mmCIF file with all atom_site columns, C-alpha atoms in Angstrom:
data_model
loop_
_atom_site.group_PDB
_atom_site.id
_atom_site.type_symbol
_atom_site.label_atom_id
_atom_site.label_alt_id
_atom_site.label_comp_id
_atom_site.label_asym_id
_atom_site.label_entity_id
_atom_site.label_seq_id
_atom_site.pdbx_PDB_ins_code
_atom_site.Cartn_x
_atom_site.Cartn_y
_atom_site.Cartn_z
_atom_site.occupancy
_atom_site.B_iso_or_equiv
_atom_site.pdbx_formal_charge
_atom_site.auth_seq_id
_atom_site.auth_comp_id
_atom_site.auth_asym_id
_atom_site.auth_atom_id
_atom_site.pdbx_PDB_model_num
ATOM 1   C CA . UNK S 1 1   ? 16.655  -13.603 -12.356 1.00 91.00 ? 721 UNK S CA 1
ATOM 2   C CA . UNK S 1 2   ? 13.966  -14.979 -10.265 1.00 94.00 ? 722 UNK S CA 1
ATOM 3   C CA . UNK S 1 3   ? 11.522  -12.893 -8.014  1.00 94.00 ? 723 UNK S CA 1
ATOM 4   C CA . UNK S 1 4   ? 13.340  -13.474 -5.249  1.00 95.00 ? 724 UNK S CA 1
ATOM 5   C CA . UNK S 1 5   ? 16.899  -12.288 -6.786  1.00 97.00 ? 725 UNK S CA 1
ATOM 6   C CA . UNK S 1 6   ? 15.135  -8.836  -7.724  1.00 96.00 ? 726 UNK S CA 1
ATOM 7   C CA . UNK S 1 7   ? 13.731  -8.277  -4.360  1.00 97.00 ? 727 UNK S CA 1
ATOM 8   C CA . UNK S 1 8   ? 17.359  -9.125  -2.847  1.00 96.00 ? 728 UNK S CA 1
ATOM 9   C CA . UNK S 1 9   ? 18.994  -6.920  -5.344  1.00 97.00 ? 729 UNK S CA 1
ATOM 10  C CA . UNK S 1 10  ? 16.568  -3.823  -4.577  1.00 97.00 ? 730 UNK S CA 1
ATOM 11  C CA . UNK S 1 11  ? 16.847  -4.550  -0.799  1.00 98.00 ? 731 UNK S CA 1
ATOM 12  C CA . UNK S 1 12  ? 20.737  -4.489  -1.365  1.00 98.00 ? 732 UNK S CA 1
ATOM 13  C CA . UNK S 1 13  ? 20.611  -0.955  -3.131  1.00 98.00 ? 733 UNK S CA 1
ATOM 14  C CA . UNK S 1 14  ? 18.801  0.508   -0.416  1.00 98.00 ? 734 UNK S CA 1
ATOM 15  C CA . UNK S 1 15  ? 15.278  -0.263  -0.836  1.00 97.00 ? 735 UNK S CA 1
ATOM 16  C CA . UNK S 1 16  ? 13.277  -0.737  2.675   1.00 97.00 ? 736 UNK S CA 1
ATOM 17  C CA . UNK S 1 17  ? 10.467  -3.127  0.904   1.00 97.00 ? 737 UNK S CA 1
ATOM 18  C CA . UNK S 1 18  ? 10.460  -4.550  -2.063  1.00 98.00 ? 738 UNK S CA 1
ATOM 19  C CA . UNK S 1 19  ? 7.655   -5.473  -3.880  1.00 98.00 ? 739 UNK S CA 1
ATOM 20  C CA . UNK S 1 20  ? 7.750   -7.551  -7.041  1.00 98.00 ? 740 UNK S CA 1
ATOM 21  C CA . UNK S 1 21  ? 4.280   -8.171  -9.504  1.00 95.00 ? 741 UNK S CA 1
ATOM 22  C CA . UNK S 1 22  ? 4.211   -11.447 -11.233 1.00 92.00 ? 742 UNK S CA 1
ATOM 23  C CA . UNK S 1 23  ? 0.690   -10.877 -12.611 1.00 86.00 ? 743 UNK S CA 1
ATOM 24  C CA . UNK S 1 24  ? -1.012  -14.124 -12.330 1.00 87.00 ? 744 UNK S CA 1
ATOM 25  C CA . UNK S 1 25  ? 1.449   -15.675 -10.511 1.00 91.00 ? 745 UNK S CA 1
ATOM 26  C CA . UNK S 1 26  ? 0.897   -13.815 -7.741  1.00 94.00 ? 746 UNK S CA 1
ATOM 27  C CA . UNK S 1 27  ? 3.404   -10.757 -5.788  1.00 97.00 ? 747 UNK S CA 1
ATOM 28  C CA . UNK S 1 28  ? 6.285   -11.318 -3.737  1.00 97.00 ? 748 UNK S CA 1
ATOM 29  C CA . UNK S 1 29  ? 6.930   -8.841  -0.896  1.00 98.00 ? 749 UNK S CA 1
ATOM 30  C CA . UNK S 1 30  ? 10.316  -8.410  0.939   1.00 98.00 ? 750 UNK S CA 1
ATOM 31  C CA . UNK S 1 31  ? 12.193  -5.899  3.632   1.00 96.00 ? 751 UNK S CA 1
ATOM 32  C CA . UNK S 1 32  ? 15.666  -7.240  5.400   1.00 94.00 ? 752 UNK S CA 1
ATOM 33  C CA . UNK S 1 33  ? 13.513  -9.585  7.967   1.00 96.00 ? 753 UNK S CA 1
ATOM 34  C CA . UNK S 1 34  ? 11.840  -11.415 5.496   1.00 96.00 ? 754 UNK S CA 1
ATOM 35  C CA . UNK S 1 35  ? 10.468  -12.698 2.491   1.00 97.00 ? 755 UNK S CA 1
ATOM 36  C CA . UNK S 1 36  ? 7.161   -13.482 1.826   1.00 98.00 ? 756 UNK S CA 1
ATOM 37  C CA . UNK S 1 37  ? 4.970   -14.770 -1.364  1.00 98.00 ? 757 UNK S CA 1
ATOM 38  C CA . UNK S 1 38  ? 1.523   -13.160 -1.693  1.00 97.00 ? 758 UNK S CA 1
ATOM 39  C CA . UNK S 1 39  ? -0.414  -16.212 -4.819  1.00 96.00 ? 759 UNK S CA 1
ATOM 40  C CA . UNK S 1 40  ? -2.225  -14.881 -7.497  1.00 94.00 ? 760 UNK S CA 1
ATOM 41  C CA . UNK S 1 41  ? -5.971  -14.628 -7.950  1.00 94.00 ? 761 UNK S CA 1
ATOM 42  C CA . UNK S 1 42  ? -7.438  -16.329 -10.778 1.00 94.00 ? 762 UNK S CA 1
ATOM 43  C CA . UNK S 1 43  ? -9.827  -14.511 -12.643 1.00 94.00 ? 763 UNK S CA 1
ATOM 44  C CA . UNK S 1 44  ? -11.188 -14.308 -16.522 1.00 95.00 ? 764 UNK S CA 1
ATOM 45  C CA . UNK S 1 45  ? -9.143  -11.282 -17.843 1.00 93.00 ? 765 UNK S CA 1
ATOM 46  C CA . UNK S 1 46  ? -10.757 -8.871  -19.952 1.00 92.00 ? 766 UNK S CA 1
ATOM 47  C CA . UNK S 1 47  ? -8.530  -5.884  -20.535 1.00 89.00 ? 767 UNK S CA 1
ATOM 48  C CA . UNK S 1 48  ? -5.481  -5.371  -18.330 1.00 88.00 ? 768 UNK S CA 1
ATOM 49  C CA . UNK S 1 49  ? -5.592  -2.063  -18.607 1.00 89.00 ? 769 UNK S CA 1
ATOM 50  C CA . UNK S 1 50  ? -5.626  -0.097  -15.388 1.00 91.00 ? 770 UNK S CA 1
ATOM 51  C CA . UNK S 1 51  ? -4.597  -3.104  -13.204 1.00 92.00 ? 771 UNK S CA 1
ATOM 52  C CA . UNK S 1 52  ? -1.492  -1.803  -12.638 1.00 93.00 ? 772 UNK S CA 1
ATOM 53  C CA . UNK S 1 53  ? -2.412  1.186   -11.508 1.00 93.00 ? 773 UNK S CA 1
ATOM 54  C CA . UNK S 1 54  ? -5.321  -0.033  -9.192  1.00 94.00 ? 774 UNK S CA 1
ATOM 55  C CA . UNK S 1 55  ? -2.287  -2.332  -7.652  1.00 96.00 ? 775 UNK S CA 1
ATOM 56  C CA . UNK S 1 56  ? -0.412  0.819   -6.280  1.00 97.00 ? 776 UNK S CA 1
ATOM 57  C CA . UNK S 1 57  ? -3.415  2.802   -5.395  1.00 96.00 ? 777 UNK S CA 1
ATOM 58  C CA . UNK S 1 58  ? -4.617  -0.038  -3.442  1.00 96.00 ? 778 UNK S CA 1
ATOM 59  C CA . UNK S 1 59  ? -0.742  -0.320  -1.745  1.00 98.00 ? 779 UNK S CA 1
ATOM 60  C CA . UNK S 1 60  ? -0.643  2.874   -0.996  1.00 97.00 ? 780 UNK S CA 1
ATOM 61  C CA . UNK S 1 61  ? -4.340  2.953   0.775   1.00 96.00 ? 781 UNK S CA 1
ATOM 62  C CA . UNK S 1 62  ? -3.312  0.040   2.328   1.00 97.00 ? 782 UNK S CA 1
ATOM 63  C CA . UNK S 1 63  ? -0.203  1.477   4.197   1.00 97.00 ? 783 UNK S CA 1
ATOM 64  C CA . UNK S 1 64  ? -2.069  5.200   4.417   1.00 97.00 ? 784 UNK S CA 1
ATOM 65  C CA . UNK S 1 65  ? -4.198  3.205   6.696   1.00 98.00 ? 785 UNK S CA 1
ATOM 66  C CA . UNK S 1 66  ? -1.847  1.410   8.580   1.00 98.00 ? 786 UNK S CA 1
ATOM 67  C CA . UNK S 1 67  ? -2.103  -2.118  7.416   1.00 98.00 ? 787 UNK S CA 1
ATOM 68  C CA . UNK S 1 68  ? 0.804   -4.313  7.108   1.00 97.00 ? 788 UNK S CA 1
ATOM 69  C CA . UNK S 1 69  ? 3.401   -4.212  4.111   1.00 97.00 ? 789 UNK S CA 1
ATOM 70  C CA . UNK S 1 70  ? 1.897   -7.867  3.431   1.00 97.00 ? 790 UNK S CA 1
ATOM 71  C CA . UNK S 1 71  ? -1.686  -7.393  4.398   1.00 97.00 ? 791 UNK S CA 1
ATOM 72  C CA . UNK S 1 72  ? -1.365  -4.026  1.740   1.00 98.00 ? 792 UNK S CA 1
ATOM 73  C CA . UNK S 1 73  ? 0.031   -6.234  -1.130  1.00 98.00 ? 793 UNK S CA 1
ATOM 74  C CA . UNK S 1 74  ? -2.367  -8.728  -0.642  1.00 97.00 ? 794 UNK S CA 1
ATOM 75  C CA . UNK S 1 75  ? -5.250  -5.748  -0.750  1.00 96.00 ? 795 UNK S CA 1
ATOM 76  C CA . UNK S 1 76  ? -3.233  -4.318  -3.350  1.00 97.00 ? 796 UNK S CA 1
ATOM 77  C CA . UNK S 1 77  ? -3.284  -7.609  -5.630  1.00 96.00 ? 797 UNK S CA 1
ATOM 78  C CA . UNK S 1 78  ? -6.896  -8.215  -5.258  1.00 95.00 ? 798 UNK S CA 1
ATOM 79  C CA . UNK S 1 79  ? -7.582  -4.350  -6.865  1.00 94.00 ? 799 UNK S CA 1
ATOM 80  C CA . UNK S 1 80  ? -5.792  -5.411  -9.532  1.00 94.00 ? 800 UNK S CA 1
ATOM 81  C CA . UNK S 1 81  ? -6.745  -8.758  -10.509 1.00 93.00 ? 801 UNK S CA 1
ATOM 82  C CA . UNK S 1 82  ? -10.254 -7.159  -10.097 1.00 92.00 ? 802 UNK S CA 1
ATOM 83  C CA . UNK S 1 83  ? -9.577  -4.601  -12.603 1.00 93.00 ? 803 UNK S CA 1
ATOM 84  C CA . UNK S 1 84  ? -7.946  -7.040  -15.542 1.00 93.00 ? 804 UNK S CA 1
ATOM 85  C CA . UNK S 1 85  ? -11.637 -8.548  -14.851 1.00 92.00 ? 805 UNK S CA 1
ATOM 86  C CA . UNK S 1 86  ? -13.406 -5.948  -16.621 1.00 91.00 ? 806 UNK S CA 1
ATOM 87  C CA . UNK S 1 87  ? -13.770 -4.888  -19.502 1.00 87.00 ? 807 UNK S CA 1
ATOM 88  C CA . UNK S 1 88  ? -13.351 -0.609  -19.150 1.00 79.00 ? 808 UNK S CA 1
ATOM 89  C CA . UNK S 1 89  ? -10.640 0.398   -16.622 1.00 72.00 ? 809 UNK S CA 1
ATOM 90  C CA . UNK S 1 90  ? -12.036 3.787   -15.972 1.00 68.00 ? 810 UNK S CA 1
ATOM 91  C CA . UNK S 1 91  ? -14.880 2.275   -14.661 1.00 73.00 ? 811 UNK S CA 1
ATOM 92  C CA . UNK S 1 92  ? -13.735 -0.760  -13.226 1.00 75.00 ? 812 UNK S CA 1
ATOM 93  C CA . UNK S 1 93  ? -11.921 1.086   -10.477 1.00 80.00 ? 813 UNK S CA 1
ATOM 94  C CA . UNK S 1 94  ? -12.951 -1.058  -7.106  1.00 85.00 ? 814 UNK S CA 1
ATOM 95  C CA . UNK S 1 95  ? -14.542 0.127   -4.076  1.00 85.00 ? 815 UNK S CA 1
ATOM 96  C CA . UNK S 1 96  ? -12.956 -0.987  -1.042  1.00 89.00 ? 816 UNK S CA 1
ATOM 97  C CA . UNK S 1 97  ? -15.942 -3.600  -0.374  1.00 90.00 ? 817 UNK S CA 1
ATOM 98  C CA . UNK S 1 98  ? -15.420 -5.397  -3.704  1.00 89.00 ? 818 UNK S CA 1
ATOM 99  C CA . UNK S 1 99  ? -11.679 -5.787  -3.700  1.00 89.00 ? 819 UNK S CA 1
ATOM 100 C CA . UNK S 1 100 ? -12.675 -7.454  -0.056  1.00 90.00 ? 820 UNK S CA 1
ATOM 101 C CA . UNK S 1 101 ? -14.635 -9.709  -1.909  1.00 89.00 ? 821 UNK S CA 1
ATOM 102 C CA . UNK S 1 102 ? -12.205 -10.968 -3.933  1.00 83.00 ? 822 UNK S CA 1
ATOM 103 C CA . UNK S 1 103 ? -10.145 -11.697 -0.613  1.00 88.00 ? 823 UNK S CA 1
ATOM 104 C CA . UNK S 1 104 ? -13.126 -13.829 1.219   1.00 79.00 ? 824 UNK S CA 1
#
Protein backbone atom coordinates (compact mmCIF):
# COMPACT_ATOMS: atom_id res chain seq x y z
CA UNK A 1 0.00 0.00 0.00
CA UNK A 2 1.22 3.35 -0.87
CA UNK A 3 1.08 6.51 1.46
CA UNK A 4 -1.71 7.65 -0.02
CA UNK A 5 -3.85 4.23 0.34
CA UNK A 6 -3.06 4.37 4.25
CA UNK A 7 -4.15 7.86 4.66
CA UNK A 8 -7.49 6.93 2.61
CA UNK A 9 -7.95 3.85 4.62
CA UNK A 10 -7.55 5.76 8.12
CA UNK A 11 -9.74 8.64 6.79
CA UNK A 12 -12.34 5.85 5.84
CA UNK A 13 -12.32 4.34 9.49
CA UNK A 14 -13.01 7.52 10.98
CA UNK A 15 -9.89 9.34 11.30
CA UNK A 16 -10.29 13.36 10.88
CA UNK A 17 -6.40 13.76 9.67
CA UNK A 18 -4.22 11.47 8.77
CA UNK A 19 -0.77 11.76 8.95
CA UNK A 20 1.66 9.28 7.43
CA UNK A 21 5.89 9.44 8.19
CA UNK A 22 7.98 8.26 5.36
CA UNK A 23 11.24 9.25 7.10
CA UNK A 24 13.37 10.67 4.45
CA UNK A 25 10.95 10.72 2.02
CA UNK A 26 9.17 13.16 3.52
CA UNK A 27 5.19 13.06 5.42
CA UNK A 28 2.01 12.99 3.77
CA UNK A 29 -0.91 14.74 5.51
CA UNK A 30 -4.65 14.15 4.70
CA UNK A 31 -8.42 15.04 6.14
CA UNK A 32 -11.63 14.43 3.63
CA UNK A 33 -10.78 17.89 1.63
CA UNK A 34 -7.51 17.02 0.73
CA UNK A 35 -4.32 15.51 0.35
CA UNK A 36 -1.21 17.01 0.64
CA UNK A 37 2.69 15.85 0.51
CA UNK A 38 4.96 17.58 3.05
CA UNK A 39 9.19 16.40 1.17
CA UNK A 40 11.69 15.29 3.35
CA UNK A 41 14.68 17.16 4.71
CA UNK A 42 17.97 15.88 3.93
CA UNK A 43 20.27 15.73 6.60
CA UNK A 44 23.49 13.45 7.76
CA UNK A 45 21.79 11.01 10.26
CA UNK A 46 23.47 10.17 13.31
CA UNK A 47 21.20 8.22 15.61
CA UNK A 48 17.47 8.12 14.91
CA UNK A 49 16.68 7.80 18.12
CA UNK A 50 14.21 10.28 19.50
CA UNK A 51 13.10 11.56 16.04
CA UNK A 52 10.04 10.08 16.32
CA UNK A 53 9.13 11.38 19.24
CA UNK A 54 10.34 15.04 18.55
CA UNK A 55 7.89 14.56 15.28
CA UNK A 56 4.70 14.37 17.54
CA UNK A 57 5.80 16.78 20.13
CA UNK A 58 6.45 19.20 17.48
CA UNK A 59 2.65 18.24 15.87
CA UNK A 60 1.14 18.62 18.76
CA UNK A 61 2.84 22.25 19.60
CA UNK A 62 2.08 23.02 16.32
CA UNK A 63 -1.79 22.57 16.53
CA UNK A 64 -1.69 23.67 20.55
CA UNK A 65 -0.80 26.87 18.91
CA UNK A 66 -3.09 27.05 16.26
CA UNK A 67 -1.11 26.46 13.17
CA UNK A 68 -2.42 24.58 10.32
CA UNK A 69 -2.65 20.62 10.14
CA UNK A 70 0.02 21.17 7.20
CA UNK A 71 1.99 24.07 8.50
CA UNK A 72 2.25 21.59 12.01
CA UNK A 73 3.57 18.57 9.95
CA UNK A 74 5.87 20.53 8.19
CA UNK A 75 7.15 22.02 11.84
CA UNK A 76 6.71 18.66 13.02
CA UNK A 77 9.11 17.04 10.26
CA UNK A 78 11.79 19.54 10.64
CA UNK A 79 12.03 18.48 14.74
CA UNK A 80 12.58 15.33 13.63
CA UNK A 81 14.91 15.29 10.87
CA UNK A 82 16.80 17.65 13.31
CA UNK A 83 16.95 15.11 15.92
CA UNK A 84 18.21 11.91 13.60
CA UNK A 85 21.05 14.76 13.10
CA UNK A 86 22.59 14.28 16.32
CA UNK A 87 24.21 12.14 17.87
CA UNK A 88 22.35 11.95 21.75
CA UNK A 89 18.52 12.29 21.57
CA UNK A 90 18.12 13.47 25.07
CA UNK A 91 19.96 16.31 24.24
CA UNK A 92 19.22 16.92 20.82
CA UNK A 93 15.68 17.92 21.65
CA UNK A 94 15.15 21.34 19.40
CA UNK A 95 14.20 24.65 20.51
CA UNK A 96 11.59 26.18 18.55
CA UNK A 97 14.26 28.64 16.81
CA UNK A 98 16.38 25.76 15.47
CA UNK A 99 13.70 23.53 14.05
CA UNK A 100 12.84 27.13 12.20
CA UNK A 101 16.10 26.94 10.89
CA UNK A 102 15.85 23.93 9.32
CA UNK A 103 12.60 25.38 7.55
CA UNK A 104 14.43 28.74 6.09
Amino acid sequence: MSAVDYAKALLKSGVRLAIVKGGPNGVLVADENSVTAIAGITVTTRCGLGAGDAFGAAVVHGILSGWSPNESVAFANAAGAYVASQLMCSDAMPTEEQVRGLLN
